[in-house]
Amino acid sequence: MALSARPVPHPGDLPHCATGNPRYGRGMQSRTPAPRTAGRPRSAAADTAILAATRDALVELGWSKLTLGDVATRAGVAKTTLYRRWAGKNELVVDAVAELFDELQLPDRGTLADDIEGVVLQFAAILARPEARNGLMAVVAESCRDDALRERIRSSIVDRQKRLVLEGRERAQARGELPPEADPEEAARTVDLIFDMVAGAVVHRTLVSAEPADEAWVHGFTRVLLTGLAGTPPG
Amino acid sequence: MALSARPVPHPGDLPHCATGNPRYGRGMQSRTPAPRTAGRPRSAAADTAILAATRDALVELGWSKLTLGDVATRAGVAKTTLYRRWAGKNELVVDAVAELFDELQLPDRGTLADDIEGVVLQFAAILARPEARNGLMAVVAESCRDDALRERIRSSIVDRQKRLVLEGRERAQARGELPPEADPEEAARTVDLIFDMVAGAVVHRTLVSAEPADEAWVHGFTRVLLTGLAGTPPG
DNA sequence: CCATTACGCTACGACTCGTAGCGAAAGCTG
DNA sequence: CAGCTTTCGCTACGAGTCGTAGCGTAATGG
């Protein structure tokens, strides 16, 4: 018969993620691919089912009314399985939401303005999905009191997308639309500033003002971002 | 002896706010000052104590771990008193946070750039307070699934501060820094756009990037907002 | 004086949380 | 194949919170 369960290594362990599975796995994703151990491997299907069920629950219930027991039922797994893989609600939702943002791309449309409009529209399309809105805002709110969670959000979501700003600037500089950067430190600050302005404006428009970031809005936003307030006479 | 308590008029009533007290009172604040009724009046001191206790609890506990029972204990009132005045956690926190933003002003500093920098710094200072961060983000997150709550946030917080953008533009136009607006509809859209860009950038910088919106950052932000990306050669 | 309303307090059922324990299933390894 | 290891589903549990009901008391106004 099975032996008694050994003490659960739950709080703060580095697990053996066979698949691209979560639980402190996203943060340090440049690890050795598989610290294999013997025994029954974790079901990869359970991971995807749980994350999908989390997004569904976010749509129907929102953050505060989402319970882990309900997610487990939706995913067809036991509640204990869920707790074996994630430390709590915050971590689960971060992983469930992070997957949504990995589809962002920066297709080359020929000009800086068109590149910006394109990626901002993609970002707006993701934020238009209720699971993205509910989940992202909730974990950001929670991260105010939880440094580990904020770092997890930053590495899983924010920093991953900052590549888009870098890529767009390089293209614009190659085209001659933007001057080359002399001071690399200043350049890094500018990248952060632009990212905050773009992401912040779209988030605020979508969530606080609660109006769609459609093509017309994105066009106006891009014009202000590129030429400034005074440079946009309505004529 | 006291009669049996009549059915609580809790969900969806228009109460009689003697003081500037909450409970659906902020949304329609242009009401007759006091629809007086007989009986013992509600304690105004209890209102202020509850709202202050809510902010304290937000600082110490954050949103998710904040319980109404705890707030009641901090405020020195009974839990039932709290439920008699607010419908739930969301409404309470909205009122507690809204008070923080009423102190925003737009002092005339002589130029549009300095006006913007001044008000953005004020906004950043408010968002630097943990009770503002925790509470605001949490209710915004919840408002994704609650239209009434979003409307309450908009009327209590957002629209009240949009006056700052209007005021700043009027001054800039009077100074000749901005051209007069021909199309009033286009002008309204521009106000909304600017508000989303300013508030969104500060919020994203403070909460997501988790770095302070200090004077250097605000200066760079203002420069981009006024002159655009291409108009800021680092030299 | 008396009707009316707010207040503090206690208690309650319902729900969620996170964990423990068990037996069974699913892999790897010799 | 047998044997070991780890995961899985299930049940149960104490702790905590929720929102409400009920009661007696305090504070106003007519």
Short mmCIF file of C-alpha atoms (C1' of nucleotides) in Angstrom, two decimals:
data_model
loop_
_atom_site.label_atom_id
_atom_site.label_comp_id
_atom_site.label_asym_id
_atom_site.label_seq_id
_atom_site.Cartn_x
_atom_site.Cartn_y
_atom_site.Cartn_z
CA MET A 1 0.00 0.00 0.00
CA ALA A 2 1.01 3.58 -0.47
CA LEU A 3 3.13 5.08 2.23
CA SER A 4 2.02 8.10 4.18
CA ALA A 5 2.38 11.29 2.22
CA ARG A 6 5.66 13.05 2.87
CA PRO A 7 5.57 16.67 3.93
CA VAL A 8 4.29 18.73 1.03
CA PRO A 9 7.14 20.84 -0.38
CA HIS A 10 4.68 23.58 -1.12
CA PRO A 11 6.06 26.95 0.00
CA GLY A 12 9.02 28.09 -2.01
CA ASP A 13 10.40 25.17 -3.91
CA LEU A 14 11.86 24.92 -7.38
CA PRO A 15 9.80 22.26 -9.07
CA HIS A 16 10.61 20.13 -12.02
CA CYS A 17 8.57 21.55 -14.82
CA ALA A 18 8.39 18.94 -17.54
CA THR A 19 6.23 20.99 -19.85
CA GLY A 20 6.12 24.74 -20.05
CA ASN A 21 4.22 24.59 -16.83
CA PRO A 22 3.95 27.30 -14.23
CA ARG A 23 4.65 27.58 -10.52
CA TYR A 24 7.72 29.75 -10.35
CA GLY A 25 8.60 28.43 -13.77
CA ARG A 26 8.01 31.54 -15.82
CA GLY A 27 10.13 33.83 -13.78
CA MET A 28 13.33 31.91 -14.32
CA GLN A 29 12.63 30.53 -17.73
CA SER A 30 16.27 30.25 -18.76
CA ARG A 31 16.78 27.15 -16.69
CA THR A 32 17.88 23.71 -17.70
CA PRO A 33 15.01 22.29 -19.68
CA ALA A 34 14.05 19.34 -17.47
CA PRO A 35 15.43 18.53 -13.99
CA ARG A 36 13.90 15.10 -14.47
CA THR A 37 12.88 13.01 -11.52
CA ALA A 38 11.35 9.60 -11.32
CA GLY A 39 7.73 8.87 -10.61
CA ARG A 40 4.50 9.78 -12.27
CA PRO A 41 4.88 12.98 -14.27
CA ARG A 42 2.47 15.82 -13.87
CA SER A 43 -0.29 15.91 -16.40
CA ALA A 44 0.38 18.62 -18.97
CA ALA A 45 -3.26 18.44 -19.98
CA ALA A 46 -4.22 19.39 -16.45
CA ASP A 47 -2.13 22.54 -16.69
CA THR A 48 -3.78 23.74 -19.86
CA ALA A 49 -7.21 22.77 -18.58
CA ILE A 50 -6.67 24.65 -15.33
CA LEU A 51 -5.42 27.79 -17.03
CA ALA A 52 -8.27 27.74 -19.51
CA ALA A 53 -10.76 27.18 -16.72
CA THR A 54 -9.24 30.10 -14.84
CA ARG A 55 -9.80 32.39 -17.80
CA ASP A 56 -13.36 31.16 -18.18
CA ALA A 57 -14.04 31.78 -14.52
CA LEU A 58 -12.56 35.27 -14.79
CA VAL A 59 -15.01 36.04 -17.57
CA GLU A 60 -18.05 34.77 -15.74
CA LEU A 61 -17.28 35.66 -12.15
CA GLY A 62 -14.59 38.32 -12.11
CA TRP A 63 -11.70 38.33 -9.73
CA SER A 64 -13.20 38.57 -6.30
CA LYS A 65 -15.86 35.91 -6.80
CA LEU A 66 -13.48 33.46 -8.43
CA THR A 67 -12.81 30.52 -6.13
CA LEU A 68 -10.16 27.90 -6.60
CA GLY A 69 -12.64 25.18 -5.88
CA ASP A 70 -14.75 26.36 -8.77
CA VAL A 71 -11.75 26.48 -11.09
CA ALA A 72 -10.86 22.94 -10.13
CA THR A 73 -14.37 21.75 -10.90
CA ARG A 74 -14.39 23.50 -14.26
CA ALA A 75 -11.03 22.00 -15.17
CA GLY A 76 -12.11 18.54 -14.11
CA VAL A 77 -9.35 18.18 -11.54
CA ALA A 78 -9.31 17.95 -7.79
CA LYS A 79 -8.87 21.08 -5.73
CA THR A 80 -5.81 19.59 -4.12
CA THR A 81 -4.14 19.19 -7.50
CA LEU A 82 -4.52 22.88 -8.04
CA TYR A 83 -2.93 23.71 -4.71
CA ARG A 84 -0.07 21.34 -5.44
CA ARG A 85 0.94 23.42 -8.47
CA TRP A 86 0.17 27.01 -7.54
CA ALA A 87 0.67 28.76 -4.25
CA GLY A 88 -2.58 30.70 -4.49
CA LYS A 89 -5.06 32.66 -6.50
CA ASN A 90 -2.60 35.39 -7.48
CA GLU A 91 -0.02 33.12 -9.03
CA LEU A 92 -2.62 31.12 -10.90
CA VAL A 93 -4.21 34.17 -12.48
CA VAL A 94 -0.85 35.65 -13.47
CA ASP A 95 0.01 32.53 -15.41
CA ALA A 96 -3.45 32.33 -16.94
CA VAL A 97 -3.28 35.92 -18.13
CA ALA A 98 0.35 35.93 -19.23
CA GLU A 99 -0.40 33.47 -21.98
CA LEU A 100 -2.73 35.98 -23.58
CA PHE A 101 0.00 38.52 -24.23
CA ASP A 102 2.47 36.20 -25.92
CA GLU A 103 0.72 36.61 -29.25
CA LEU A 104 1.76 40.27 -29.61
CA GLN A 105 3.86 40.98 -32.68
CA LEU A 106 5.25 43.99 -34.51
CA PRO A 107 4.71 43.54 -38.24
CA ASP A 108 6.66 45.95 -40.43
CA ARG A 109 4.16 48.38 -41.92
CA GLY A 110 6.68 50.73 -43.44
CA THR A 111 6.48 53.76 -41.16
CA LEU A 112 6.84 54.32 -37.45
CA ALA A 113 3.32 55.68 -37.17
CA ASP A 114 1.83 52.63 -38.82
CA ASP A 115 3.96 50.29 -36.73
CA ILE A 116 2.74 51.95 -33.55
CA GLU A 117 -0.86 51.91 -34.64
CA GLY A 118 -0.62 48.25 -35.48
CA VAL A 119 0.79 47.07 -32.19
CA VAL A 120 -1.44 49.35 -30.14
CA LEU A 121 -4.46 47.92 -31.90
CA GLN A 122 -3.26 44.42 -31.08
CA PHE A 123 -2.80 45.38 -27.46
CA ALA A 124 -6.26 46.94 -27.40
CA ALA A 125 -7.73 43.79 -28.88
CA ILE A 126 -6.28 41.71 -26.08
CA LEU A 127 -7.52 44.11 -23.43
CA ALA A 128 -10.94 43.99 -25.00
CA ARG A 129 -11.23 40.39 -23.86
CA PRO A 130 -12.81 40.26 -20.41
CA GLU A 131 -10.50 37.56 -19.10
CA ALA A 132 -7.53 39.83 -19.83
CA ARG A 133 -9.13 42.89 -18.24
CA ASN A 134 -10.35 41.15 -15.12
CA GLY A 135 -7.25 39.13 -14.51
CA LEU A 136 -4.62 41.70 -15.34
CA MET A 137 -6.08 44.48 -13.26
CA ALA A 138 -6.71 42.23 -10.31
CA VAL A 139 -3.19 40.91 -10.11
CA VAL A 140 -1.76 44.39 -10.60
CA ALA A 141 -3.89 45.58 -7.73
CA GLU A 142 -2.71 42.73 -5.55
CA SER A 143 0.89 43.33 -6.49
CA CYS A 144 0.82 46.62 -4.61
CA ARG A 145 1.15 44.63 -1.39
CA ASP A 146 3.16 41.70 -2.70
CA ASP A 147 6.64 42.34 -4.07
CA ALA A 148 7.10 38.78 -5.26
CA LEU A 149 3.90 38.96 -7.23
CA ARG A 150 4.89 42.24 -8.83
CA GLU A 151 8.22 40.79 -9.89
CA ARG A 152 6.40 37.80 -11.31
CA ILE A 153 4.12 40.07 -13.31
CA ARG A 154 7.03 42.09 -14.55
CA SER A 155 9.03 39.12 -15.76
CA SER A 156 6.05 37.19 -17.11
CA ILE A 157 4.20 39.98 -18.86
CA VAL A 158 5.69 43.45 -18.87
CA ASP A 159 9.34 42.88 -19.71
CA ARG A 160 8.45 40.29 -22.31
CA GLN A 161 6.57 42.90 -24.31
CA LYS A 162 9.09 45.69 -23.96
CA ARG A 163 10.91 44.06 -26.86
CA LEU A 164 8.25 45.59 -29.10
CA VAL A 165 9.33 49.10 -28.21
CA LEU A 166 12.97 48.25 -28.82
CA GLU A 167 12.19 46.67 -32.15
CA GLY A 168 10.06 49.58 -33.30
CA ARG A 169 12.71 52.11 -32.40
CA GLU A 170 15.42 50.23 -34.24
CA ARG A 171 13.31 50.10 -37.36
CA ALA A 172 12.48 53.78 -37.13
CA GLN A 173 16.13 54.66 -36.71
CA ALA A 174 17.05 52.52 -39.69
CA ARG A 175 14.45 54.39 -41.73
CA GLY A 176 15.73 57.74 -40.49
CA GLU A 177 12.48 58.56 -38.69
CA LEU A 178 14.21 58.78 -35.34
CA PRO A 179 17.70 60.02 -34.56
CA PRO A 180 20.19 57.42 -33.29
CA GLU A 181 20.61 57.35 -29.54
CA ALA A 182 23.90 58.63 -28.20
CA ASP A 183 23.52 57.91 -24.48
CA PRO A 184 22.47 54.30 -23.88
CA GLU A 185 21.22 55.15 -20.41
CA GLU A 186 19.02 57.89 -21.75
CA ALA A 187 17.84 55.50 -24.42
CA ALA A 188 16.77 52.94 -21.83
CA ARG A 189 14.85 55.58 -19.91
CA THR A 190 13.08 56.60 -23.09
CA VAL A 191 12.06 53.03 -23.80
CA ASP A 192 10.55 52.73 -20.35
CA LEU A 193 8.78 56.05 -20.76
CA ILE A 194 7.28 55.11 -24.10
CA PHE A 195 6.16 51.77 -22.77
CA ASP A 196 4.44 53.39 -19.83
CA MET A 197 2.77 55.92 -22.09
CA VAL A 198 1.52 53.40 -24.61
CA ALA A 199 0.43 50.67 -22.26
CA GLY A 200 -0.90 53.12 -19.70
CA ALA A 201 -3.01 55.06 -22.17
CA VAL A 202 -4.57 51.95 -23.67
CA VAL A 203 -5.26 50.45 -20.27
CA HIS A 204 -6.77 53.66 -18.96
CA ARG A 205 -8.91 54.12 -22.04
CA THR A 206 -10.17 50.56 -21.93
CA LEU A 207 -10.62 50.01 -18.22
CA VAL A 208 -11.19 53.35 -16.54
CA SER A 209 -12.84 55.34 -19.29
CA ALA A 210 -14.47 52.08 -20.39
CA GLU A 211 -14.54 53.03 -24.04
CA PRO A 212 -13.03 51.03 -26.89
CA ALA A 213 -9.56 51.81 -28.15
CA ASP A 214 -10.71 51.63 -31.74
CA GLU A 215 -8.94 52.75 -34.90
CA ALA A 216 -9.94 56.37 -34.60
CA TRP A 217 -8.70 56.61 -31.02
CA VAL A 218 -5.46 54.80 -31.82
CA HIS A 219 -4.89 57.12 -34.75
CA GLY A 220 -5.29 60.20 -32.59
CA PHE A 221 -3.10 58.71 -29.90
CA THR A 222 -0.32 57.93 -32.34
CA ARG A 223 -0.45 61.44 -33.76
CA VAL A 224 -0.04 63.01 -30.32
CA LEU A 225 2.68 60.56 -29.38
CA LEU A 226 4.68 61.32 -32.51
CA THR A 227 4.17 65.03 -33.04
CA GLY A 228 3.06 66.29 -29.64
CA LEU A 229 0.10 68.32 -28.50
CA ALA A 230 0.95 71.56 -30.25
CA GLY A 231 1.72 69.74 -33.46
CA THR A 232 -1.81 68.54 -34.03
CA PRO A 233 -3.87 71.39 -35.44
CA PRO A 234 -7.30 69.93 -36.14
CA GLY A 235 -7.33 71.21 -39.69
CA MET B 1 -39.99 48.14 23.82
CA ALA B 2 -38.59 48.43 20.35
CA LEU B 3 -40.65 46.96 17.60
CA SER B 4 -39.30 44.32 15.32
CA ALA B 5 -36.89 45.73 12.77
CA ARG B 6 -38.61 46.63 9.54
CA PRO B 7 -37.25 45.15 6.33
CA VAL B 8 -33.90 46.69 5.65
CA PRO B 9 -34.16 49.06 2.68
CA HIS B 10 -30.69 48.06 1.70
CA PRO B 11 -30.48 47.29 -2.01
CA GLY B 12 -30.99 50.30 -4.21
CA ASP B 13 -32.48 53.11 -2.18
CA LEU B 14 -31.88 56.81 -2.22
CA PRO B 15 -31.04 57.65 1.34
CA HIS B 16 -31.13 60.88 3.18
CA CYS B 17 -27.57 62.03 3.45
CA ALA B 18 -27.42 64.65 6.13
CA THR B 19 -23.67 65.14 5.91
CA GLY B 20 -21.57 64.64 2.84
CA ASN B 21 -22.00 61.00 3.51
CA PRO B 22 -21.81 58.20 1.01
CA ARG B 23 -24.16 55.40 -0.03
CA TYR B 24 -25.17 56.44 -3.52
CA GLY B 25 -24.73 60.01 -2.41
CA ARG B 26 -21.69 60.95 -4.44
CA GLY B 27 -23.04 59.90 -7.76
CA MET B 28 -25.89 62.35 -7.68
CA GLN B 29 -24.39 65.05 -5.59
CA SER B 30 -26.54 67.82 -7.01
CA ARG B 31 -29.48 66.83 -4.85
CA THR B 32 -31.45 68.79 -2.35
CA PRO B 33 -29.18 69.17 0.63
CA ALA B 34 -31.22 67.32 3.25
CA PRO B 35 -34.39 65.28 2.65
CA ARG B 36 -34.81 65.29 6.40
CA THR B 37 -36.66 62.50 8.10
CA ALA B 38 -37.56 61.98 11.69
CA GLY B 39 -35.71 59.75 14.07
CA ARG B 40 -32.16 59.56 15.26
CA PRO B 41 -29.79 60.96 12.63
CA ARG B 42 -26.84 59.01 11.38
CA SER B 43 -23.60 59.83 13.07
CA ALA B 44 -21.40 61.91 10.81
CA ALA B 45 -18.44 61.01 12.96
CA ALA B 46 -19.05 57.37 12.16
CA ASP B 47 -18.79 58.10 8.45
CA THR B 48 -15.44 59.79 8.71
CA ALA B 49 -14.16 57.17 11.11
CA ILE B 50 -15.22 54.35 8.81
CA LEU B 51 -13.67 55.91 5.74
CA ALA B 52 -10.44 56.62 7.58
CA ALA B 53 -10.38 53.08 8.96
CA THR B 54 -10.92 51.76 5.45
CA ARG B 55 -7.87 53.63 4.19
CA ASP B 56 -5.81 52.40 7.11
CA ALA B 57 -6.87 48.84 6.44
CA LEU B 58 -6.01 49.23 2.77
CA VAL B 59 -2.50 50.26 3.73
CA GLU B 60 -1.95 47.40 6.14
CA LEU B 61 -3.85 44.58 4.51
CA GLY B 62 -4.39 45.44 0.86
CA TRP B 63 -7.63 44.83 -0.96
CA SER B 64 -8.17 41.11 -0.85
CA LYS B 65 -7.38 40.67 2.84
CA LEU B 66 -9.47 43.63 3.90
CA THR B 67 -12.59 42.50 5.75
CA LEU B 68 -15.55 44.64 6.65
CA GLY B 69 -15.53 43.25 10.14
CA ASP B 70 -12.01 44.47 10.61
CA VAL B 71 -12.88 47.92 9.29
CA ALA B 72 -15.78 48.11 11.70
CA THR B 73 -13.52 47.22 14.62
CA ARG B 74 -10.93 49.82 13.59
CA ALA B 75 -13.59 52.49 13.26
CA GLY B 76 -15.12 51.61 16.61
CA VAL B 77 -18.53 50.83 15.16
CA ALA B 78 -20.55 47.68 14.82
CA LYS B 79 -20.32 45.64 11.66
CA THR B 80 -24.05 46.01 11.15
CA THR B 81 -23.71 49.79 11.08
CA LEU B 82 -21.31 49.45 8.22
CA TYR B 83 -23.68 47.26 6.26
CA ARG B 84 -26.51 49.69 6.88
CA ARG B 85 -24.64 52.43 5.01
CA TRP B 86 -22.76 50.69 2.25
CA ALA B 87 -23.87 47.86 0.03
CA GLY B 88 -20.51 46.13 0.09
CA LYS B 89 -16.76 46.29 -0.01
CA ASN B 90 -16.60 47.90 -3.44
CA GLU B 91 -18.78 50.87 -2.65
CA LEU B 92 -17.03 51.50 0.63
CA VAL B 93 -13.58 51.57 -0.91
CA VAL B 94 -14.67 53.82 -3.76
CA ASP B 95 -15.86 56.43 -1.30
CA ALA B 96 -12.77 56.05 0.85
CA VAL B 97 -10.47 56.55 -2.12
CA ALA B 98 -12.45 59.30 -3.85
CA GLU B 99 -11.75 61.68 -1.00
CA LEU B 100 -8.04 61.46 -1.72
CA PHE B 101 -8.34 62.93 -5.20
CA ASP B 102 -10.35 66.00 -4.29
CA GLU B 103 -7.22 67.87 -3.33
CA LEU B 104 -5.91 68.08 -6.90
CA GLN B 105 -5.47 71.62 -8.19
CA LEU B 106 -3.97 73.34 -11.21
CA PRO B 107 -1.92 76.32 -10.08
CA ASP B 108 -0.95 78.73 -12.83
CA ARG B 109 2.77 78.36 -13.40
CA GLY B 110 2.96 80.50 -16.50
CA THR B 111 3.46 77.95 -19.26
CA LEU B 112 1.60 74.88 -20.42
CA ALA B 113 4.59 72.66 -19.81
CA ASP B 114 4.96 73.84 -16.23
CA ASP B 115 1.22 73.52 -15.60
CA ILE B 116 1.28 69.94 -16.81
CA GLU B 117 4.33 69.07 -14.77
CA GLY B 118 2.75 70.53 -11.67
CA VAL B 119 -0.51 68.63 -11.84
CA VAL B 120 1.15 65.39 -12.91
CA LEU B 121 3.43 65.61 -9.90
CA GLN B 122 0.42 66.11 -7.65
CA PHE B 123 -1.26 63.11 -9.19
CA ALA B 124 1.89 61.07 -8.74
CA ALA B 125 2.09 62.11 -5.11
CA ILE B 126 -1.41 60.83 -4.45
CA LEU B 127 -0.70 57.55 -6.21
CA ALA B 128 2.45 57.19 -4.14
CA ARG B 129 0.25 56.68 -1.08
CA PRO B 130 -0.48 53.00 -0.60
CA GLU B 131 -4.11 53.51 0.31
CA ALA B 132 -4.67 55.21 -3.04
CA ARG B 133 -2.82 52.54 -5.00
CA ASN B 134 -4.42 49.58 -3.33
CA GLY B 135 -7.92 50.93 -3.28
CA LEU B 136 -8.06 52.53 -6.70
CA MET B 137 -6.69 49.57 -8.60
CA ALA B 138 -8.88 47.12 -6.78
CA VAL B 139 -12.12 48.93 -7.48
CA VAL B 140 -11.11 49.49 -11.10
CA ALA B 141 -10.49 45.79 -11.41
CA GLU B 142 -13.85 44.98 -9.89
CA SER B 143 -15.60 47.51 -12.10
CA CYS B 144 -14.87 45.32 -15.11
CA ARG B 145 -17.73 43.08 -14.03
CA ASP B 146 -19.93 45.69 -12.37
CA ASP B 147 -21.32 48.47 -14.53
CA ALA B 148 -22.84 50.31 -11.59
CA LEU B 149 -19.50 50.35 -9.83
CA ARG B 150 -17.73 51.67 -12.90
CA GLU B 151 -20.25 54.45 -13.25
CA ARG B 152 -19.75 55.27 -9.60
CA ILE B 153 -15.99 55.44 -10.09
CA ARG B 154 -16.37 57.62 -13.13
CA SER B 155 -18.64 60.13 -11.47
CA SER B 156 -16.85 60.12 -8.13
CA ILE B 157 -13.25 60.23 -9.32
CA VAL B 158 -12.55 60.39 -13.03
CA ASP B 159 -14.94 63.02 -14.32
CA ARG B 160 -14.30 65.23 -11.33
CA GLN B 161 -10.66 65.55 -12.32
CA LYS B 162 -11.20 66.02 -16.03
CA ARG B 163 -11.79 69.66 -15.19
CA LEU B 164 -8.02 69.97 -14.83
CA VAL B 165 -7.46 69.16 -18.49
CA LEU B 166 -10.12 71.65 -19.55
CA GLU B 167 -8.67 74.36 -17.37
CA GLY B 168 -5.14 73.76 -18.60
CA ARG B 169 -6.18 73.91 -22.22
CA GLU B 170 -8.09 77.14 -21.76
CA ARG B 171 -5.09 78.76 -20.17
CA ALA B 172 -2.78 77.52 -22.90
CA GLN B 173 -5.11 78.83 -25.58
CA ALA B 174 -5.30 82.18 -23.84
CA ARG B 175 -1.51 82.30 -23.81
CA GLY B 176 -1.34 81.32 -27.49
CA GLU B 177 0.41 78.04 -26.75
CA LEU B 178 -2.39 76.01 -28.27
CA PRO B 179 -4.62 76.88 -31.22
CA PRO B 180 -8.31 77.49 -30.46
CA GLU B 181 -10.55 74.55 -31.11
CA ALA B 182 -12.88 74.81 -34.05
CA ASP B 183 -14.87 71.60 -33.73
CA PRO B 184 -16.26 71.19 -30.20
CA GLU B 185 -16.74 67.47 -30.73
CA GLU B 186 -13.15 67.02 -31.76
CA ALA B 187 -12.14 69.13 -28.76
CA ALA B 188 -14.02 66.84 -26.38
CA ARG B 189 -12.33 63.80 -27.87
CA THR B 190 -8.96 65.43 -27.44
CA VAL B 191 -9.67 66.13 -23.77
CA ASP B 192 -10.52 62.49 -23.21
CA LEU B 193 -7.41 61.40 -25.07
CA ILE B 194 -5.13 63.65 -23.07
CA PHE B 195 -6.69 62.53 -19.83
CA ASP B 196 -6.19 58.89 -20.71
CA MET B 197 -2.59 59.55 -21.71
CA VAL B 198 -1.70 61.50 -18.58
CA ALA B 199 -3.50 59.41 -16.01
CA GLY B 200 -2.67 56.17 -17.74
CA ALA B 201 1.04 56.87 -17.98
CA VAL B 202 1.34 57.90 -14.34
CA VAL B 203 -0.67 54.91 -13.16
CA HIS B 204 1.32 52.49 -15.30
CA ARG B 205 4.62 53.98 -14.19
CA THR B 206 3.66 53.85 -10.54
CA LEU B 207 1.81 50.57 -10.34
CA VAL B 208 3.02 48.30 -13.09
CA SER B 209 6.57 49.46 -13.58
CA ALA B 210 6.64 50.14 -9.84
CA GLU B 211 9.04 53.05 -10.13
CA PRO B 212 8.43 56.55 -8.83
CA ALA B 213 7.05 59.22 -11.11
CA ASP B 214 9.60 61.73 -9.90
CA GLU B 215 10.53 65.10 -11.31
CA ALA B 216 12.91 63.72 -13.91
CA TRP B 217 10.33 61.28 -15.22
CA VAL B 218 7.57 63.86 -15.25
CA HIS B 219 9.82 66.26 -17.14
CA GLY B 220 10.54 63.69 -19.82
CA PHE B 221 6.90 62.76 -20.05
CA THR B 222 5.82 66.35 -20.48
CA ARG B 223 8.37 66.90 -23.21
CA VAL B 224 7.12 63.92 -25.20
CA LEU B 225 3.52 64.90 -24.64
CA LEU B 226 4.09 68.42 -25.90
CA THR B 227 6.59 67.98 -28.70
CA GLY B 228 6.27 64.34 -29.66
CA LEU B 229 8.73 61.54 -30.02
CA ALA B 230 10.63 62.89 -32.99
CA GLY B 231 10.86 66.33 -31.42
CA THR B 232 13.08 65.24 -28.56
CA PRO B 233 16.62 64.90 -29.82
CA PRO B 234 18.72 64.07 -26.78
CA GLY B 235 21.24 66.75 -27.59
"C1'" DC C 1 -44.60 61.78 25.64
"C1'" DC C 2 -44.12 58.92 21.82
"C1'" DA C 3 -43.14 57.47 17.21
"C1'" DT C 4 -39.18 56.84 14.49
"C1'" DT C 5 -34.70 55.85 13.26
"C1'" DA C 6 -29.79 54.61 14.27
"C1'" DC C 7 -26.70 52.06 17.12
"C1'" DG C 8 -24.17 48.12 19.49
"C1'" DC C 9 -24.20 43.49 20.35
"C1'" DT C 10 -24.87 38.49 19.67
"C1'" DA C 11 -25.83 34.71 17.01
"C1'" DC C 12 -26.57 32.16 12.91
"C1'" DG C 13 -26.23 29.36 8.31
"C1'" DA C 14 -23.66 29.42 4.26
"C1'" DC C 15 -19.60 29.64 2.03
"C1'" DT C 16 -14.48 29.58 1.03
"C1'" DC C 17 -9.93 28.60 2.44
"C1'" DG C 18 -5.89 25.74 2.72
"C1'" DT C 19 -4.41 21.33 4.48
"C1'" DA C 20 -4.25 16.37 5.84
"C1'" DG C 21 -4.94 11.72 4.90
"C1'" DC C 22 -6.01 7.89 2.13
"C1'" DG C 23 -6.13 4.59 -1.76
"C1'" DA C 24 -5.34 4.20 -6.56
"C1'" DA C 25 -3.11 5.32 -10.92
"C1'" DA C 26 0.86 6.24 -13.85
"C1'" DG C 27 5.25 6.42 -14.98
"C1'" DC C 28 10.47 5.09 -14.57
"C1'" DT C 29 14.09 1.55 -13.42
"C1'" DG C 30 16.37 -2.66 -12.57
"C1'" DC D 1 7.97 -8.30 -14.56
"C1'" DA D 2 8.29 -6.34 -9.74
"C1'" DG D 3 9.34 -2.26 -7.09
"C1'" DC D 4 9.81 2.46 -6.24
"C1'" DT D 5 8.36 7.19 -6.76
"C1'" DT D 6 5.31 10.78 -7.58
"C1'" DT D 7 0.87 12.42 -8.86
"C1'" DC D 8 -4.12 12.13 -8.80
"C1'" DG D 9 -8.98 12.18 -7.06
"C1'" DC D 10 -11.62 12.06 -3.16
"C1'" DT D 11 -13.23 13.12 1.51
"C1'" DA D 12 -13.01 15.53 5.62
"C1'" DC D 13 -11.69 19.07 8.72
"C1'" DG D 14 -10.90 23.62 11.52
"C1'" DA D 15 -10.60 28.30 10.71
"C1'" DG D 16 -12.21 32.39 8.94
"C1'" DT D 17 -15.48 35.60 6.46
"C1'" DC D 18 -19.93 36.85 4.73
"C1'" DG D 19 -24.32 39.10 5.06
"C1'" DT D 20 -28.46 39.02 7.84
"C1'" DA D 21 -31.76 38.62 11.80
"C1'" DG D 22 -33.08 39.79 16.20
"C1'" DC D 23 -33.09 42.43 20.32
"C1'" DG D 24 -32.51 46.11 23.56
"C1'" DT D 25 -30.90 50.83 23.90
"C1'" DA D 26 -29.79 55.67 22.53
"C1'" DA D 27 -30.92 59.91 20.16
"C1'" DT D 28 -33.87 62.92 17.66
"C1'" DG D 29 -38.41 65.39 16.09
"C1'" DG D 30 -43.49 66.21 16.32
#
